[in-house]
Amino acid sequence: MTDSPSSDTADALEDRDPVMDVGVAPAGWRLPPATRLGHVTLQVADLSRSIAYYGTVLGLTVLSKTDVSAILGSEYDRTPLVELRERKGASPMPHHGRLGLYHFAILLPDRAALGRFITHLSELGLRVGASDHLVSEALYLHDPDGLGIEVYRDRPRIEWRAVDRELVMASEPLDLADVARSANGLAWTGMPAGTTMGHVHLHVADLTRAASFYHDGLGLDKMVWTYQGALFLAAGGYHHHLGLNTWAGPRAPQPTDDDARLLEWRVLLPSSEDLSAAASNLVAGRHDVIADGGDFLATDPWGTSVRLTRTPC
C-alpha cells in the first residue's frame, strides 16, 4: 500500500502546468488554456416534445423561447446549455448513427450532483448507459430524436494518469450505487449552478482528416490517440473538449437539412485576438470559415459547424 501524498506534494501536483505535462500540441496556432465550450444548437422535430424531455429528464429550464426555438439551461445561474430549433418532422437519428453528433456532454460540478441525477433517473424508471472513464464518471441517454447526451462529473486532475504524455482513459463499469450514495439522500432539483458544457463528441469518416481540421486547424491538443477508432482533443490540459470517432462506419451518411442533428457547437475564447488567430489558422489550412457578426463559423469536412465566439463577460 502506498502512502497518500503530503499536502505539499498534493498542492504541487494540483498547481503543476497541465498544458506542459500532457498532450501533443499542434505545430502552429494553439488554443489558449482558458478555452471553454458554450451551448450546443440542436435541430429537433417537435419543440414542445423536446422542451418537455429536457425539462423532466435533464432538469433544464427554458431561459428564452420563440415559436420555433428555445434556449435551455440551469435555473440557478441561467447559463445556456442547449438551444433547440424546430424543423417539423425532422428525421430521428438512426440507431447505427450518422456523421456529426455522437453526443454532447453536460458537466456537473461534483459527484454528489451526479448521484442525485442517478436517483432521479431511477425514479423516472429510465435505463441509461454508464461508464467509468478513469478521468470521469458518465451516464448516457438519448433524447426523443435519438440525439446522444452524456451527463458526467470529472475526477480531480490529481487523479488523472498519463503515459508518455497521453492521458489514460477507458470505458469501465460504473458503480451506480456508490455514485448514488454520494448524494447523501438529497433529491435532484434540476441542473445545479456551475453546470457547464463539458465536451462534444462527433462521428467522423476519417480521423486523419478530422485531426487536420481540429488539431492543426482549430488548434486543439491531442490528449488521447490510442483509443480504438477515436481521438480526443482539448485545450488547457483538459481530458477532452472534443471527441472524434469512426464508430458509425465507412458508409455512415452525413446529416441533411431534414434530419434531427447538431447544427453547431460553440468554442468560447477569451479575446478578440484569439478569435481572429483561430479563424486565420483555419483559413490557412484551407478550411471553410465565414464571419458571422463578431463570431467566426467554421465547418468541418462532414458539415459539422463550430462557432468561435468570445467568452461571456
Short mmCIF file of C-alpha atoms in Angstrom, two decimals:
data_model
loop_
_atom_site.label_atom_id
_atom_site.label_comp_id
_atom_site.label_asym_id
_atom_site.label_seq_id
_atom_site.Cartn_x
_atom_site.Cartn_y
_atom_site.Cartn_z
CA MET A 1 0.00 0.00 0.00
CA THR A 2 1.31 3.47 -0.85
CA ASP A 3 1.06 6.49 1.35
CA SER A 4 -1.23 9.35 0.38
CA PRO A 5 0.66 12.37 -0.96
CA SER A 6 1.52 15.00 1.61
CA SER A 7 -0.38 18.27 1.46
CA ASP A 8 2.70 19.98 -0.01
CA THR A 9 3.02 17.30 -2.68
CA ALA A 10 -0.69 17.40 -3.45
CA ASP A 11 -0.58 21.18 -3.79
CA ALA A 12 2.40 20.91 -6.11
CA LEU A 13 0.62 18.34 -8.29
CA GLU A 14 -2.54 20.44 -8.37
CA ASP A 15 -0.56 23.58 -9.27
CA ARG A 16 1.54 21.98 -11.99
CA ASP A 17 1.08 23.30 -15.52
CA PRO A 18 -1.24 20.74 -17.17
CA VAL A 19 -0.63 22.26 -20.59
CA MET A 20 3.04 21.34 -20.38
CA ASP A 21 2.61 17.93 -18.74
CA VAL A 22 0.29 16.11 -21.14
CA GLY A 23 -0.88 16.02 -24.73
CA VAL A 24 0.58 16.84 -28.12
CA ALA A 25 0.31 20.47 -29.17
CA PRO A 26 -0.34 21.43 -32.79
CA ALA A 27 2.66 22.65 -34.75
CA GLY A 28 1.16 26.10 -35.29
CA TRP A 29 -1.65 28.03 -33.61
CA ARG A 30 -2.74 26.60 -30.27
CA LEU A 31 -5.96 27.45 -28.46
CA PRO A 32 -5.35 29.27 -25.16
CA PRO A 33 -5.69 27.38 -21.84
CA ALA A 34 -8.76 29.46 -20.91
CA THR A 35 -10.75 28.00 -23.83
CA ARG A 36 -14.15 26.62 -22.81
CA LEU A 37 -17.27 25.35 -24.58
CA GLY A 38 -20.59 27.13 -24.86
CA HIS A 39 -24.05 25.78 -25.60
CA VAL A 40 -24.92 23.40 -28.43
CA THR A 41 -27.62 24.07 -31.02
CA LEU A 42 -29.80 21.13 -32.00
CA GLN A 43 -32.39 20.68 -34.73
CA VAL A 44 -35.41 18.75 -33.41
CA ALA A 45 -38.69 17.54 -34.87
CA ASP A 46 -41.07 18.79 -32.18
CA LEU A 47 -40.10 21.73 -29.96
CA SER A 48 -42.73 21.11 -27.28
CA ARG A 49 -41.81 17.45 -27.01
CA SER A 50 -38.12 18.26 -26.66
CA ILE A 51 -38.68 21.01 -24.09
CA ALA A 52 -40.71 18.54 -22.02
CA TYR A 53 -37.97 15.91 -22.21
CA TYR A 54 -35.11 18.24 -21.38
CA GLY A 55 -37.09 19.69 -18.51
CA THR A 56 -38.40 16.48 -16.99
CA VAL A 57 -35.41 14.21 -17.55
CA LEU A 58 -32.42 16.57 -17.52
CA GLY A 59 -33.82 19.26 -15.25
CA LEU A 60 -33.18 22.14 -17.65
CA THR A 61 -35.36 25.24 -17.60
CA VAL A 62 -36.43 27.47 -20.50
CA LEU A 63 -34.34 30.65 -20.46
CA SER A 64 -35.91 32.14 -23.61
CA LYS A 65 -38.36 30.92 -26.24
CA THR A 66 -39.91 31.75 -29.61
CA ASP A 67 -42.46 29.80 -31.64
CA VAL A 68 -39.71 27.72 -33.25
CA SER A 69 -36.78 27.76 -30.83
CA ALA A 70 -35.82 27.72 -27.16
CA ILE A 71 -32.67 28.16 -25.11
CA LEU A 72 -32.40 25.92 -22.05
CA GLY A 73 -30.09 25.99 -19.04
CA SER A 74 -29.86 25.79 -15.28
CA GLU A 75 -32.44 27.92 -13.49
CA TYR A 76 -29.89 28.57 -10.74
CA ASP A 77 -27.29 30.52 -12.73
CA ARG A 78 -29.05 30.99 -16.11
CA THR A 79 -26.14 29.51 -18.07
CA PRO A 80 -27.31 28.44 -21.57
CA LEU A 81 -26.56 24.78 -22.27
CA VAL A 82 -28.85 23.68 -25.12
CA GLU A 83 -30.57 25.62 -27.90
CA LEU A 84 -33.42 23.80 -29.65
CA ARG A 85 -34.56 24.75 -33.15
CA GLU A 86 -37.64 23.08 -34.53
CA ARG A 87 -37.89 21.61 -38.02
CA LYS A 88 -41.26 19.91 -38.13
CA GLY A 89 -40.99 16.24 -38.97
CA ALA A 90 -37.19 16.09 -38.91
CA SER A 91 -35.98 12.50 -39.23
CA PRO A 92 -34.66 10.96 -36.00
CA MET A 93 -31.10 9.79 -35.56
CA PRO A 94 -30.86 6.18 -36.81
CA HIS A 95 -29.78 3.55 -34.29
CA HIS A 96 -26.44 3.00 -36.04
CA GLY A 97 -25.75 6.74 -36.14
CA ARG A 98 -24.79 9.16 -38.85
CA LEU A 99 -21.87 11.54 -39.28
CA GLY A 100 -22.00 14.52 -36.96
CA LEU A 101 -23.20 14.30 -33.38
CA TYR A 102 -22.38 11.22 -31.30
CA HIS A 103 -23.25 13.05 -28.09
CA PHE A 104 -22.89 16.35 -26.32
CA ALA A 105 -21.77 16.15 -22.70
CA ILE A 106 -23.11 18.20 -19.80
CA LEU A 107 -20.59 18.53 -16.96
CA LEU A 108 -21.95 18.58 -13.42
CA PRO A 109 -19.98 20.42 -10.72
CA ASP A 110 -19.45 17.44 -8.39
CA ARG A 111 -20.08 13.76 -7.72
CA ALA A 112 -22.98 14.45 -5.36
CA ALA A 113 -24.89 16.12 -8.21
CA LEU A 114 -24.33 13.04 -10.39
CA GLY A 115 -25.57 10.89 -7.52
CA ARG A 116 -28.76 12.94 -7.25
CA PHE A 117 -29.23 12.64 -11.01
CA ILE A 118 -28.87 8.84 -10.90
CA THR A 119 -31.59 8.60 -8.26
CA HIS A 120 -33.80 10.96 -10.29
CA LEU A 121 -33.45 8.78 -13.41
CA SER A 122 -34.25 5.69 -11.35
CA GLU A 123 -37.40 7.33 -10.02
CA LEU A 124 -38.44 8.09 -13.61
CA GLY A 125 -37.88 4.42 -14.49
CA LEU A 126 -35.29 5.22 -17.15
CA ARG A 127 -32.49 2.86 -18.12
CA VAL A 128 -29.29 4.58 -19.19
CA GLY A 129 -25.76 3.69 -20.18
CA ALA A 130 -22.97 4.27 -17.68
CA SER A 131 -19.16 4.23 -17.78
CA ASP A 132 -16.17 4.95 -15.59
CA HIS A 133 -13.67 6.68 -17.87
CA LEU A 134 -10.99 6.97 -15.14
CA VAL A 135 -10.88 10.75 -15.61
CA SER A 136 -14.66 11.00 -15.22
CA GLU A 137 -17.88 9.14 -14.38
CA ALA A 138 -20.60 9.31 -17.01
CA LEU A 139 -24.20 8.49 -17.85
CA TYR A 140 -25.57 8.21 -21.40
CA LEU A 141 -29.06 8.96 -22.70
CA HIS A 142 -30.87 9.76 -25.95
CA ASP A 143 -33.44 12.50 -26.45
CA PRO A 144 -36.76 11.97 -28.31
CA ASP A 145 -34.99 12.47 -31.67
CA GLY A 146 -32.29 9.93 -30.83
CA LEU A 147 -29.62 12.58 -30.26
CA GLY A 148 -26.95 11.43 -27.82
CA ILE A 149 -26.46 13.05 -24.41
CA GLU A 150 -23.82 12.45 -21.76
CA VAL A 151 -24.12 13.76 -18.20
CA TYR A 152 -20.92 13.39 -16.19
CA ARG A 153 -18.63 14.58 -13.43
CA ASP A 154 -14.86 14.91 -13.54
CA ARG A 155 -12.47 13.30 -11.14
CA PRO A 156 -9.91 15.79 -9.73
CA ARG A 157 -6.99 16.30 -12.10
CA ILE A 158 -4.59 15.00 -9.46
CA GLU A 159 -6.20 11.55 -10.01
CA TRP A 160 -5.68 11.54 -13.80
CA ARG A 161 -2.80 9.47 -15.14
CA ALA A 162 -0.68 9.93 -18.24
CA VAL A 163 1.74 7.60 -20.03
CA ASP A 164 4.20 9.18 -22.45
CA ARG A 165 2.15 12.39 -22.37
CA GLU A 166 -1.08 10.57 -23.32
CA LEU A 167 -3.89 10.67 -20.77
CA VAL A 168 -5.15 7.26 -19.69
CA MET A 169 -8.86 6.84 -20.40
CA ALA A 170 -11.03 3.74 -20.56
CA SER A 171 -14.66 2.61 -20.55
CA GLU A 172 -15.15 0.50 -17.44
CA PRO A 173 -18.31 -0.40 -15.49
CA LEU A 174 -19.59 2.41 -13.29
CA ASP A 175 -20.68 1.63 -9.72
CA LEU A 176 -24.03 3.41 -9.93
CA ALA A 177 -24.97 2.58 -6.34
CA ASP A 178 -21.75 4.07 -5.00
CA VAL A 179 -22.23 7.26 -7.00
CA ALA A 180 -25.85 7.50 -5.85
CA ARG A 181 -24.75 7.24 -2.22
CA SER A 182 -22.60 10.34 -2.68
CA ALA A 183 -25.83 12.39 -2.82
CA ASN A 184 -26.40 11.67 0.89
CA GLY A 185 -30.11 11.21 0.28
CA LEU A 186 -30.67 14.66 -1.21
CA ALA A 187 -33.17 14.96 -4.05
CA TRP A 188 -32.48 16.14 -7.59
CA THR A 189 -33.88 19.65 -8.09
CA GLY A 190 -32.65 20.31 -11.62
CA MET A 191 -29.30 21.09 -13.15
CA PRO A 192 -27.31 22.82 -10.39
CA ALA A 193 -25.43 26.09 -10.59
CA GLY A 194 -21.97 25.54 -12.02
CA THR A 195 -23.15 23.08 -14.66
CA THR A 196 -21.36 23.64 -17.99
CA MET A 197 -20.97 22.12 -21.45
CA GLY A 198 -18.03 19.81 -20.90
CA HIS A 199 -17.38 18.38 -24.34
CA VAL A 200 -18.81 17.40 -27.69
CA HIS A 201 -18.22 14.03 -29.35
CA LEU A 202 -18.60 13.59 -33.11
CA HIS A 203 -18.85 10.77 -35.63
CA VAL A 204 -16.39 11.43 -38.47
CA ALA A 205 -15.41 9.44 -41.54
CA ASP A 206 -11.65 9.72 -41.17
CA LEU A 207 -9.53 10.56 -38.13
CA THR A 208 -6.60 11.91 -40.14
CA ARG A 209 -8.80 14.45 -41.94
CA ALA A 210 -10.54 15.25 -38.66
CA ALA A 211 -7.19 15.90 -36.97
CA SER A 212 -6.19 18.20 -39.84
CA PHE A 213 -9.25 20.33 -39.12
CA TYR A 214 -9.48 20.22 -35.32
CA HIS A 215 -5.82 19.75 -34.27
CA ASP A 216 -3.82 21.52 -36.97
CA GLY A 217 -6.56 23.99 -37.91
CA LEU A 218 -8.59 24.81 -34.81
CA GLY A 219 -5.60 24.36 -32.51
CA LEU A 220 -6.72 21.71 -30.01
CA ASP A 221 -4.09 19.49 -28.36
CA LYS A 222 -4.24 15.72 -28.88
CA MET A 223 -4.87 14.19 -25.44
CA VAL A 224 -5.74 10.53 -26.19
CA TRP A 225 -4.76 8.97 -29.52
CA THR A 226 -4.51 5.20 -28.96
CA TYR A 227 -8.19 4.62 -28.05
CA GLN A 228 -9.62 2.25 -30.66
CA GLY A 229 -11.16 4.22 -33.53
CA ALA A 230 -11.16 7.51 -31.63
CA LEU A 231 -9.19 10.67 -30.96
CA PHE A 232 -9.69 13.02 -28.01
CA LEU A 233 -8.58 16.67 -28.10
CA ALA A 234 -8.64 19.61 -25.69
CA ALA A 235 -7.22 22.94 -24.64
CA GLY A 236 -5.60 23.73 -21.32
CA GLY A 237 -4.73 20.13 -20.42
CA TYR A 238 -8.37 19.01 -20.10
CA HIS A 239 -9.08 15.35 -20.89
CA HIS A 240 -11.19 16.35 -23.87
CA HIS A 241 -13.29 19.21 -25.13
CA LEU A 242 -13.82 17.21 -28.32
CA GLY A 243 -14.09 13.51 -29.04
CA LEU A 244 -13.89 12.14 -32.58
CA ASN A 245 -14.63 8.58 -33.67
CA THR A 246 -15.19 6.44 -36.75
CA TRP A 247 -17.56 4.02 -34.99
CA ALA A 248 -20.52 4.78 -37.29
CA GLY A 249 -18.62 3.03 -40.07
CA PRO A 250 -17.25 3.98 -43.50
CA ARG A 251 -20.71 4.20 -45.12
CA ALA A 252 -22.31 6.43 -42.50
CA PRO A 253 -24.29 9.23 -44.16
CA GLN A 254 -23.92 12.92 -43.50
CA PRO A 255 -26.98 14.58 -41.95
CA THR A 256 -29.30 16.52 -44.23
CA ASP A 257 -31.32 19.67 -43.65
CA ASP A 258 -34.31 17.44 -42.88
CA ASP A 259 -32.62 15.43 -40.12
CA ALA A 260 -32.54 15.92 -36.36
CA ARG A 261 -28.92 16.88 -35.80
CA LEU A 262 -26.30 19.10 -34.24
CA LEU A 263 -26.44 22.44 -36.04
CA GLU A 264 -23.44 23.94 -34.28
CA TRP A 265 -21.35 23.85 -31.13
CA ARG A 266 -19.52 26.77 -29.54
CA VAL A 267 -15.91 27.33 -28.57
CA LEU A 268 -15.53 30.24 -26.14
CA LEU A 269 -12.27 32.18 -26.45
CA PRO A 270 -11.01 34.81 -24.02
CA SER A 271 -10.17 37.60 -26.51
CA SER A 272 -10.92 39.01 -29.95
CA GLU A 273 -7.26 38.40 -30.84
CA ASP A 274 -7.73 34.69 -30.09
CA LEU A 275 -10.83 34.61 -32.29
CA SER A 276 -9.01 36.16 -35.21
CA ALA A 277 -5.96 33.93 -34.78
CA ALA A 278 -8.04 30.74 -34.69
CA ALA A 279 -10.04 31.77 -37.76
CA SER A 280 -6.90 32.77 -39.65
CA ASN A 281 -5.23 29.46 -38.87
CA LEU A 282 -8.25 27.53 -40.17
CA VAL A 283 -8.30 29.60 -43.34
CA ALA A 284 -4.56 29.00 -43.81
CA GLY A 285 -5.34 25.27 -43.69
CA ARG A 286 -7.91 25.76 -46.47
CA HIS A 287 -10.89 25.10 -44.26
CA ASP A 288 -14.27 26.79 -44.65
CA VAL A 289 -14.68 29.79 -42.32
CA ILE A 290 -17.17 32.66 -42.50
CA ALA A 291 -17.54 35.78 -40.36
CA ASP A 292 -20.88 35.96 -38.56
CA GLY A 293 -21.25 39.21 -36.65
CA GLY A 294 -18.38 39.22 -34.19
CA ASP A 295 -18.05 35.42 -34.40
CA PHE A 296 -16.50 33.03 -36.90
CA LEU A 297 -18.27 29.90 -38.11
CA ALA A 298 -16.08 27.04 -39.34
CA THR A 299 -17.36 23.84 -40.97
CA ASP A 300 -15.54 20.52 -40.79
CA PRO A 301 -15.24 18.11 -43.77
CA TRP A 302 -18.55 16.41 -42.84
CA GLY A 303 -20.67 19.51 -42.44
CA THR A 304 -20.48 19.99 -38.66
CA SER A 305 -20.21 23.67 -37.75
CA VAL A 306 -18.26 25.09 -34.82
CA ARG A 307 -18.84 28.70 -33.76
CA LEU A 308 -15.84 30.62 -32.43
CA THR A 309 -17.03 33.32 -30.07
CA ARG A 310 -15.93 35.37 -27.07
CA THR A 311 -16.33 34.11 -23.52
CA PRO A 312 -19.29 35.99 -21.98
CA CYS A 313 -18.26 38.71 -19.54
#
